[in-house]
Every structure is written in C-alpha cells, then in structure tokens.
Short mmCIF file of C-alpha atoms and ligand atoms in Angstrom, two decimals:
data_model
loop_
_atom_site.label_atom_id
_atom_site.label_comp_id
_atom_site.label_asym_id
_atom_site.label_seq_id
_atom_site.Cartn_x
_atom_site.Cartn_y
_atom_site.Cartn_z
CA UNK A 1 35.73 95.99 -31.13
CA UNK A 2 32.74 94.42 -29.35
CA UNK A 3 31.62 91.02 -30.58
CA UNK A 4 27.85 90.64 -30.69
CA UNK A 5 26.46 87.86 -28.51
CA UNK A 6 25.97 84.64 -30.46
CA UNK A 7 22.35 84.25 -31.50
CA UNK A 8 20.76 80.86 -32.14
CA UNK A 9 17.44 80.36 -33.90
CA UNK A 10 15.62 77.04 -33.77
CA UNK A 11 13.73 74.55 -31.60
CA UNK A 12 14.85 74.24 -27.99
CA UNK A 13 16.00 70.90 -26.57
CA UNK A 14 15.23 70.10 -22.92
CA UNK A 15 18.44 71.78 -21.65
CA UNK A 16 17.82 74.92 -23.69
CA UNK A 17 14.21 75.09 -22.39
CA UNK A 18 15.51 74.79 -18.83
CA UNK A 19 18.05 77.57 -19.49
CA UNK A 20 15.26 79.86 -20.77
CA UNK A 21 13.16 79.08 -17.66
CA UNK A 22 16.20 79.98 -15.53
CA UNK A 23 16.66 83.24 -17.43
CA UNK A 24 12.96 84.08 -16.96
CA UNK A 25 13.23 83.32 -13.22
CA UNK A 26 16.30 85.60 -12.87
CA UNK A 27 14.45 88.41 -14.65
CA UNK A 28 11.35 87.89 -12.47
CA UNK A 29 13.45 88.01 -9.27
CA UNK A 30 15.02 91.26 -10.46
CA UNK A 31 11.98 92.99 -12.01
CA UNK A 32 9.22 91.67 -9.74
CA UNK A 33 7.22 90.48 -12.74
CA UNK A 34 7.55 87.41 -14.96
CA UNK A 35 8.79 88.35 -18.45
CA UNK A 36 7.20 85.34 -20.20
CA UNK A 37 3.50 84.63 -19.84
CA UNK A 38 1.77 81.27 -19.81
CA UNK A 39 1.47 80.61 -23.55
CA UNK A 40 5.14 81.24 -24.44
CA UNK A 41 6.16 79.04 -21.50
CA UNK A 42 3.86 76.28 -22.78
CA UNK A 43 5.40 76.80 -26.24
CA UNK A 44 9.03 76.36 -25.12
CA UNK A 45 9.05 72.76 -26.31
CA UNK A 46 6.99 73.44 -29.43
CA UNK A 47 8.63 73.12 -32.80
CA UNK A 48 5.94 74.44 -35.16
CA UNK A 49 6.11 76.47 -38.35
CA UNK A 50 4.41 79.45 -36.68
CA UNK A 51 6.78 79.67 -33.71
CA UNK A 52 10.38 80.90 -33.70
CA UNK A 53 12.70 80.63 -30.71
CA UNK A 54 15.73 82.94 -30.62
CA UNK A 55 18.34 82.57 -27.88
CA UNK A 56 21.27 84.89 -27.12
CA UNK A 57 24.31 83.33 -25.42
CA UNK A 58 27.50 84.68 -23.95
CA UNK A 59 30.61 83.49 -25.77
CA UNK A 60 30.98 81.01 -22.86
CA UNK A 61 27.56 79.57 -23.70
CA UNK A 62 25.26 80.93 -20.93
CA UNK A 63 21.73 81.85 -22.00
CA UNK A 64 21.33 85.60 -21.47
CA UNK A 65 18.50 86.57 -23.80
CA UNK A 66 15.45 85.01 -25.39
CA UNK A 67 12.64 86.04 -27.67
CA UNK A 68 9.76 83.86 -28.84
CA UNK A 69 7.77 84.91 -31.89
CA UNK A 70 4.31 83.39 -32.31
CA UNK A 71 2.88 84.02 -35.79
CA UNK A 72 -0.35 82.03 -35.36
CA UNK A 73 -2.54 85.13 -35.01
CA UNK A 74 -3.36 88.04 -37.28
CA UNK A 75 -0.31 89.83 -35.95
CA UNK A 76 2.89 88.19 -34.73
CA UNK A 77 3.28 88.28 -30.95
CA UNK A 78 6.68 88.28 -29.25
CA UNK A 79 7.86 88.06 -25.65
CA UNK A 80 11.42 89.21 -25.06
CA UNK A 81 13.77 89.08 -22.07
CA UNK A 82 17.41 89.91 -21.39
CA UNK A 83 19.17 88.71 -18.23
CA UNK A 84 19.38 91.54 -15.66
CA UNK A 85 23.19 91.31 -15.52
CA UNK A 86 23.53 91.66 -19.29
CA UNK A 87 21.19 94.56 -20.01
CA UNK A 88 22.10 97.88 -21.67
CA UNK A 89 24.54 96.05 -23.88
CA UNK A 90 22.57 95.91 -27.12
CA UNK A 91 21.20 92.35 -26.69
CA UNK A 92 17.60 93.51 -26.54
CA UNK A 93 18.06 95.47 -29.73
CA UNK A 94 19.53 92.47 -31.59
CA UNK A 95 16.76 90.15 -30.38
CA UNK A 96 14.08 92.66 -31.35
CA UNK A 97 15.59 93.14 -34.81
CA UNK A 98 15.71 89.36 -35.31
CA UNK A 99 12.09 89.05 -34.16
CA UNK A 100 10.93 91.81 -36.51
CA UNK A 101 12.68 90.16 -39.42
CA UNK A 102 11.11 86.83 -38.54
CA UNK A 103 7.61 88.30 -38.32
CA UNK A 104 7.64 90.64 -41.27
CA UNK A 105 9.43 88.59 -43.92
CA UNK A 106 7.14 88.42 -46.96
CA UNK A 107 4.73 85.50 -46.79
CA UNK A 108 4.45 83.22 -49.77
CA UNK A 109 1.15 81.59 -48.90
CA UNK A 110 -0.36 84.17 -46.56
CA UNK A 111 -1.60 81.29 -44.40
CA UNK A 112 -1.73 81.66 -40.61
CA UNK A 113 1.58 80.50 -39.20
CA UNK A 114 3.44 82.06 -42.08
CA UNK A 115 5.34 85.31 -42.08
CA UNK A 116 4.51 88.80 -43.41
CA UNK A 117 2.92 90.05 -40.19
CA UNK A 118 3.28 93.09 -38.00
CA UNK A 119 5.21 92.33 -34.82
CA UNK A 120 3.74 93.13 -31.41
CA UNK A 121 5.92 92.81 -28.32
CA UNK A 122 4.55 92.26 -24.82
CA UNK A 123 5.99 94.17 -21.89
CA UNK A 124 4.71 92.52 -18.72
CA UNK A 125 4.36 94.96 -15.84
CA UNK A 126 5.07 98.01 -18.01
CA UNK A 127 8.56 98.30 -16.50
CA UNK A 128 10.69 101.41 -16.86
CA UNK A 129 13.29 99.32 -18.77
CA UNK A 130 10.65 98.18 -21.26
CA UNK A 131 9.30 101.71 -21.70
CA UNK A 132 12.80 103.09 -22.34
CA UNK A 133 13.60 100.22 -24.66
CA UNK A 134 10.35 100.65 -26.60
CA UNK A 135 10.92 104.40 -26.94
CA UNK A 136 14.49 103.89 -28.15
CA UNK A 137 13.28 101.24 -30.62
CA UNK A 138 10.52 103.44 -32.08
CA UNK A 139 7.70 101.25 -30.70
CA UNK A 140 4.36 102.57 -29.41
CA UNK A 141 1.88 101.06 -26.93
CA UNK A 142 -1.05 99.55 -28.88
CA UNK A 143 -2.81 97.36 -26.33
CA UNK A 144 -3.17 97.18 -22.56
CA UNK A 145 -3.97 94.10 -20.54
CA UNK A 146 -4.97 94.88 -16.95
CA UNK A 147 -4.23 92.64 -13.99
CA UNK A 148 -7.00 93.03 -11.39
CA UNK A 149 -7.06 91.62 -7.87
CA UNK A 150 -9.23 91.53 -4.78
CA UNK A 151 -9.07 89.65 -1.47
CA UNK A 152 -11.30 86.58 -1.34
CA UNK A 153 -11.89 86.89 2.40
CA UNK A 154 -14.14 87.49 4.20
CA UNK A 155 -16.33 85.31 2.04
CA UNK A 156 -19.71 86.95 2.46
CA UNK A 157 -22.00 85.45 -0.16
CA UNK A 158 -24.02 88.15 -1.92
CA UNK A 159 -26.47 85.70 -3.43
CA UNK A 160 -28.52 82.77 -2.16
CA UNK A 161 -26.43 79.62 -2.16
CA UNK A 162 -27.61 76.68 -4.19
CA UNK A 163 -28.69 73.74 -2.09
CA UNK A 164 -27.96 71.21 -4.79
CA UNK A 165 -25.47 71.89 -7.53
CA UNK A 166 -22.41 70.09 -8.81
CA UNK A 167 -20.53 72.21 -6.28
CA UNK A 168 -22.46 72.99 -3.09
CA UNK A 169 -22.01 76.47 -1.62
CA UNK A 170 -21.93 78.23 -4.97
CA UNK A 171 -24.48 80.85 -6.08
CA UNK A 172 -27.66 79.47 -7.57
CA UNK A 173 -28.12 79.34 -11.35
CA UNK A 174 -31.03 81.43 -12.69
CA UNK A 175 -34.26 79.72 -13.76
CA UNK A 176 -33.81 77.76 -16.98
CA UNK A 177 -30.11 77.13 -16.43
CA UNK A 178 -28.03 74.64 -14.50
CA UNK A 179 -24.49 75.02 -13.21
CA UNK A 180 -22.24 71.99 -13.51
CA UNK A 181 -18.53 71.29 -13.69
CA UNK A 182 -16.58 70.61 -16.87
CA UNK A 183 -16.08 67.01 -18.04
CA UNK A 184 -12.67 66.72 -19.76
CA UNK A 185 -13.04 65.08 -23.16
CA UNK A 186 -16.85 65.02 -23.23
CA UNK A 187 -17.18 68.83 -23.02
CA UNK A 188 -14.09 69.81 -25.04
CA UNK A 189 -15.76 70.50 -28.40
CA UNK A 190 -18.82 72.28 -26.95
CA UNK A 191 -16.62 74.45 -24.75
CA UNK A 192 -14.37 75.38 -27.69
CA UNK A 193 -17.49 76.51 -29.59
CA UNK A 194 -18.87 78.72 -26.81
CA UNK A 195 -15.37 80.07 -26.09
CA UNK A 196 -14.93 81.03 -29.76
CA UNK A 197 -18.32 82.79 -29.79
CA UNK A 198 -17.77 84.57 -26.47
CA UNK A 199 -14.25 85.70 -27.42
CA UNK A 200 -14.83 86.23 -31.18
CA UNK A 201 -13.03 89.57 -31.09
CA UNK A 202 -10.28 88.59 -28.66
CA UNK A 203 -6.93 88.15 -30.41
CA UNK A 204 -5.83 85.06 -28.45
CA UNK A 205 -8.56 83.52 -26.30
CA UNK A 206 -11.08 83.16 -29.13
CA UNK A 207 -8.60 81.19 -31.25
CA UNK A 208 -8.03 78.47 -28.69
CA UNK A 209 -7.81 75.04 -30.35
CA UNK A 210 -8.35 71.51 -29.09
CA UNK A 211 -4.55 71.14 -28.77
CA UNK A 212 -4.40 74.33 -26.67
CA UNK A 213 -7.21 73.06 -24.44
CA UNK A 214 -5.56 69.64 -24.04
CA UNK A 215 -2.21 71.28 -23.20
CA UNK A 216 -3.94 73.14 -20.36
CA UNK A 217 -5.71 69.98 -19.20
CA UNK A 218 -2.26 68.37 -18.88
CA UNK A 219 -0.96 71.15 -16.60
CA UNK A 220 -0.61 70.41 -12.87
CA UNK A 221 -3.02 73.25 -12.01
CA UNK A 222 -5.87 71.97 -14.18
CA UNK A 223 -8.86 71.05 -12.04
CA UNK A 224 -12.25 70.35 -13.65
CA UNK A 225 -13.87 70.98 -10.24
CA UNK A 226 -12.92 74.65 -10.69
CA UNK A 227 -14.20 74.85 -14.27
CA UNK A 228 -17.94 75.62 -14.39
CA UNK A 229 -20.39 75.51 -17.26
CA UNK A 230 -23.80 77.15 -17.27
CA UNK A 231 -26.02 74.92 -19.39
CA UNK A 232 -29.68 75.18 -20.43
CA UNK A 233 -31.76 73.11 -18.03
CA UNK A 234 -33.04 69.82 -19.44
CA UNK A 235 -31.04 69.97 -22.69
CA UNK A 236 -28.04 67.82 -21.89
CA UNK A 237 -26.48 67.92 -25.35
CA UNK A 238 -26.89 71.71 -25.84
CA UNK A 239 -23.75 73.86 -25.78
CA UNK A 240 -23.06 75.74 -22.56
CA UNK A 241 -24.22 79.37 -22.66
CA UNK A 242 -21.47 80.60 -20.36
CA UNK A 243 -18.47 79.36 -18.41
CA UNK A 244 -16.19 80.23 -15.54
CA UNK A 245 -12.75 78.57 -15.60
CA UNK A 246 -10.61 79.11 -12.51
CA UNK A 247 -6.96 78.32 -12.08
CA UNK A 248 -4.92 77.91 -8.90
CA UNK A 249 -1.22 77.15 -9.25
CA UNK A 250 -0.16 74.38 -6.84
CA UNK A 251 2.66 74.96 -4.36
CA UNK A 252 1.60 78.41 -3.16
CA UNK A 253 1.78 79.22 0.58
CA UNK A 254 -1.53 78.93 2.47
CA UNK A 255 -1.45 82.56 3.64
CA UNK A 256 -0.74 84.08 0.21
CA UNK A 257 -2.49 81.99 -2.38
CA UNK A 258 -3.68 83.49 -5.66
CA UNK A 259 -6.65 81.97 -7.42
CA UNK A 260 -7.35 83.16 -10.94
CA UNK A 261 -10.56 83.81 -12.80
CA UNK A 262 -8.81 82.32 -15.79
CA UNK A 263 -11.49 82.62 -18.44
CA UNK A 264 -15.06 83.82 -18.08
CA UNK A 265 -17.22 83.89 -21.18
CA UNK A 266 -20.88 84.37 -22.02
CA UNK A 267 -22.33 83.44 -25.41
CA UNK A 268 -23.28 86.73 -27.17
CA UNK A 269 -26.90 85.54 -27.48
CA UNK A 270 -27.10 85.31 -23.68
CA UNK A 271 -25.23 88.48 -22.79
CA UNK A 272 -26.94 91.32 -20.92
CA UNK A 273 -28.79 88.98 -18.52
CA UNK A 274 -26.42 89.26 -15.58
CA UNK A 275 -24.73 85.90 -16.30
CA UNK A 276 -21.25 87.49 -16.25
CA UNK A 277 -21.92 88.86 -12.80
CA UNK A 278 -23.33 85.54 -11.60
CA UNK A 279 -20.30 83.62 -12.91
CA UNK A 280 -17.91 86.13 -11.31
CA UNK A 281 -19.61 85.34 -7.99
CA UNK A 282 -19.35 81.61 -8.75
CA UNK A 283 -15.62 82.00 -9.40
CA UNK A 284 -15.07 84.06 -6.25
CA UNK A 285 -17.02 81.62 -4.08
CA UNK A 286 -15.14 78.66 -5.52
CA UNK A 287 -11.71 80.30 -5.12
CA UNK A 288 -12.49 81.19 -1.50
CA UNK A 289 -13.61 77.59 -0.84
CA UNK A 290 -10.43 76.33 -2.49
CA UNK A 291 -8.30 78.35 -0.06
CA UNK A 292 -7.23 81.27 -2.28
CA UNK A 293 -6.55 84.45 -0.31
CA UNK A 294 -6.56 86.70 -3.37
CA UNK A 295 -8.63 86.48 -6.56
CA UNK A 296 -6.82 87.67 -9.68
CA UNK A 297 -7.68 88.06 -13.35
CA UNK A 298 -6.56 89.61 -16.62
CA UNK A 299 -8.84 91.80 -18.71
CA UNK A 300 -8.35 93.89 -21.85
CA UNK A 301 -7.98 97.60 -21.05
CA UNK A 302 -10.70 98.50 -23.60
CA UNK A 303 -13.24 95.86 -22.50
CA UNK A 304 -15.55 98.24 -20.63
CA UNK A 305 -18.39 95.76 -19.92
CA UNK A 306 -15.98 93.26 -18.34
CA UNK A 307 -14.14 95.98 -16.43
CA UNK A 308 -17.42 97.30 -15.04
CA UNK A 309 -18.42 93.78 -13.94
CA UNK A 310 -15.14 93.20 -12.15
CA UNK A 311 -14.98 96.63 -10.55
CA UNK A 312 -18.50 96.13 -9.22
CA UNK A 313 -17.29 92.83 -7.76
CA UNK A 314 -14.55 94.69 -5.88
CA UNK A 315 -11.54 94.15 -8.11
CA UNK A 316 -8.91 96.87 -8.45
CA UNK A 317 -6.01 97.35 -10.83
CA UNK A 318 -2.73 95.83 -9.58
CA UNK A 319 -0.62 95.85 -12.76
CA UNK A 320 -0.75 96.56 -16.45
CA UNK A 321 0.80 94.66 -19.33
CA UNK A 322 1.44 96.58 -22.53
CA UNK A 323 1.81 95.44 -26.10
CA UNK A 324 4.11 97.55 -28.25
CA UNK A 325 4.27 97.81 -32.04
CA UNK A 326 5.91 99.94 -34.69
CA UNK A 327 3.44 102.64 -35.78
C1 LIG B 1 13.51 95.63 -22.12
C2 LIG B 1 14.77 94.73 -22.24
C3 LIG B 1 14.43 93.53 -23.14
C4 LIG B 1 15.91 95.54 -22.84
O1 LIG B 1 17.03 94.68 -23.04
P1 LIG B 1 18.53 95.31 -23.17
O2 LIG B 1 19.41 94.23 -23.66
O3 LIG B 1 18.90 95.95 -21.89
O4 LIG B 1 18.31 96.43 -24.30
P2 LIG B 1 19.44 97.16 -25.15
O5 LIG B 1 20.74 97.14 -24.42
O6 LIG B 1 19.44 96.59 -26.52
O7 LIG B 1 18.86 98.65 -25.14
C5 LIG B 1 18.54 99.37 -26.31
C6 LIG B 1 18.10 100.77 -25.90
O8 LIG B 1 16.87 100.72 -25.18
C7 LIG B 1 16.85 101.77 -24.19
N1 LIG B 1 16.78 101.17 -22.84
C8 LIG B 1 17.01 99.90 -22.49
N2 LIG B 1 16.84 99.73 -21.16
C9 LIG B 1 16.48 100.92 -20.66
C10 LIG B 1 16.17 101.39 -19.35
N3 LIG B 1 16.24 100.57 -18.26
N4 LIG B 1 15.85 102.68 -19.19
C11 LIG B 1 15.81 103.53 -20.24
N5 LIG B 1 16.11 103.14 -21.53
C12 LIG B 1 16.43 101.86 -21.72
C13 LIG B 1 18.17 102.52 -24.32
O9 LIG B 1 17.97 103.60 -25.24
C14 LIG B 1 19.05 101.45 -24.95
O10 LIG B 1 20.14 101.98 -25.68
P3 LIG B 1 21.47 102.48 -24.88
O11 LIG B 1 21.80 101.42 -23.88
O12 LIG B 1 22.49 102.62 -25.97
O13 LIG B 1 21.08 103.76 -24.21
C15 LIG B 1 15.21 94.23 -20.83
O14 LIG B 1 15.32 95.34 -19.95
C16 LIG B 1 14.28 93.23 -20.21
O15 LIG B 1 14.47 92.03 -20.39
N6 LIG B 1 13.22 93.69 -19.45
C17 LIG B 1 12.25 92.81 -18.84
C18 LIG B 1 11.40 92.11 -19.90
C19 LIG B 1 10.56 93.11 -20.71
O16 LIG B 1 10.02 94.08 -20.21
N7 LIG B 1 10.43 92.81 -22.02
C20 LIG B 1 9.59 93.61 -22.92
C21 LIG B 1 10.37 94.53 -23.81
S1 LIG B 1 9.29 95.53 -24.81
#
C-alpha cells in the first residue's frame, strides 16, 4: 500500500515560505522556467480569506509540492509545482484535486474572495510535463500569456530625444503632454485609476489595489525613476493619460541583464494616437540607459493591438505561459 504524501492547508510561517521558495528554485533549475510567478511569490506570507496555501510533504517532512489558490478574481487562479525528484507519483493530482475543491466549494456570500469559482491553473513555459498533466487531468488551455524579448543594444533612438524631461535622453512627449516620473504616494491613487481604465478587461492587472501597488513599491527592484507617466501639459492635478512602468531585478550580471516593460497602459480615451508606441520607445530607451541587455515583457496572446505594437518595436516570442481549466 502506498501512503499519500501528507498535505497541509493553511498560512505559511517564515520557514514554510522559505521551503516553498526552495522548491520553486529546484523546479526552475530542472525545468528552465520558474513555476511560480511574481504575485504568488508576493502572496507566500499572505494569510487572507481569498488565498489558500497547500503544501505536500514527504513523511520525513520535506516540502515536495505546493499549490496556491487565489480566489480574488472572477475565476480562481492556481499555480502548482511538484519537486522534480518526486514527480509522476500522484502528488500533482492530489494538489490539483485539493485546489479544485477549494475553488469550487459553494459560496455562501458570493463575494470576491469567497469560493464557488472555476479553477484556472497556470503552466509557466508550457512544459511537456504540464501538458501531459493537464491532458491526464481533463484540463484544456483557455488563455495564453506570451513572453516577448528583444535586445536593447545597439540603442539607436528612432525618435528625437527630449532636451528637457524628467529623464534626459528619452523620446519627446507629443504636444499637449509631458513625460515625468512617478512620485510614490502622491501619484498612487491617480495611477490606480488610469491603470484600472487601461486594463478594464484584463483579469489581473486592472484589479490592482493600493495594497498591491504598495507591495510592489516595497520590492528591491522598485525604482520610480523607471516608472513614467504621460500627463496633460499644464494640468498638474489631472490623472495621467498613459504610463510606462519598467522593472529591473537587482543582482543580474552586467552582460545578461533583463529589463522588463512591466506595465504599459493608455487610457481608452487617448488610445489610437500612437501613445503606446511612444511609451514603448520610452521604456526601451530607459532600459538601455539602465544597462539592460535584453528588454522583456508579457502580453496576452489575444491582445492584437499590443502584440502589433511590440512586434513593430522588434520584439519576438521567447516563451508562452498557458492557463488551463476544466471545460
Ligand atoms: C505538472 C506537474 C505539477 C505534475 O506533477 P506530478 O506530481 O508529476 O503529477 P502526477 O504524478 O500527479 O501525474 C498525474 C498524471 O499526469 C500525467 N503526467 C504528469 N507528468 C507528465 C509528463 N512529464 N509527461 C506526460 N504526462 C505526464 C500522467 O498521466 C500522470 O499520471 P501517471 O503518472 O499515472 O501516468 C509537475 O510536473 C510540475 O511541477 N511541473 C512544473 C510546474 C508546472 O508546469 N505546473 C503547472 C501544471 S498545469
């Protein structure tokens, strides 16, 4: 008889969080792609009613599997990983079943954060193991997130450079607008408003809250000098009409440094005027100045306008992340 791995459900203390980070690192070393994305990693220490942490241990107590279920959106989103040395032993199946139960249990209030939701599971990198696992579990691909990259060098500016902006050497803002960098605190509320409008149909980005923004501001990579707002000229208290937020993780080698176009949004009332293209150039110029050798970004597979903008700017597809769900 085989004894199922012990499963624990509940908040993670500091040691348990560290063990999950270690598990994710072992999977990344083996698979070549990180199994947990930024938000679940930020959530490891979160004990909220809309998040469930499930850990699988060996009988000796080592952490060999983890799934996090986030029920804050319209559907419940899960990220799942099993240690490479403990795969094909039914752990994935048990974690998935636990996650599905957690997500789909009938909700009493129907409020966000409650249960009664369809479960969607992310497979980062669309690995063969994830495809086989999804097939065997009766899951189908329902969403694709593309990872696009392009070299930042040589840095040939395609637009006139602004003589005087908050950040010299960046492309010039069009007439009627001014480019300036983000002021943490002072710009938080206005940025959340334009972000919600720009990403109204995006399942995660458009729901970003003040707590989410503050959590990112507390990260070691956060740099307001790489976070640009396009504001109407002469109207200092007006909301920005567009933004370009870049992210460069510290500690990367000088000769292989990724800089991310982390979030680029244009208010729907100002779309169609080339501002997306302008802000892509702003991001690329800034990342090159900041020493990135490769510019990277994530974009929804069905977002044709954004894909066209990025392809025109020289980005190509480097990886795809797939979300699976039960049909
Ligand atoms: C996908 C993953 C979670 C599977 O974990 P696991 O513990 O190995 O899964 P299980 O042992 O429960 O496998 C259940 C079934 O899935 C299928 N499966 C799992 N891995 C597979 C693979 N590499 N190739 C083909 N089929 C596979 C098999 O049908 C398997 O049943 P079987 O072993 O009796 O044939 C694990 O490989 C992993 O952590 N991958 C990286 C992270 C990831 O991609 N997560 C997203 C999952 S959607």
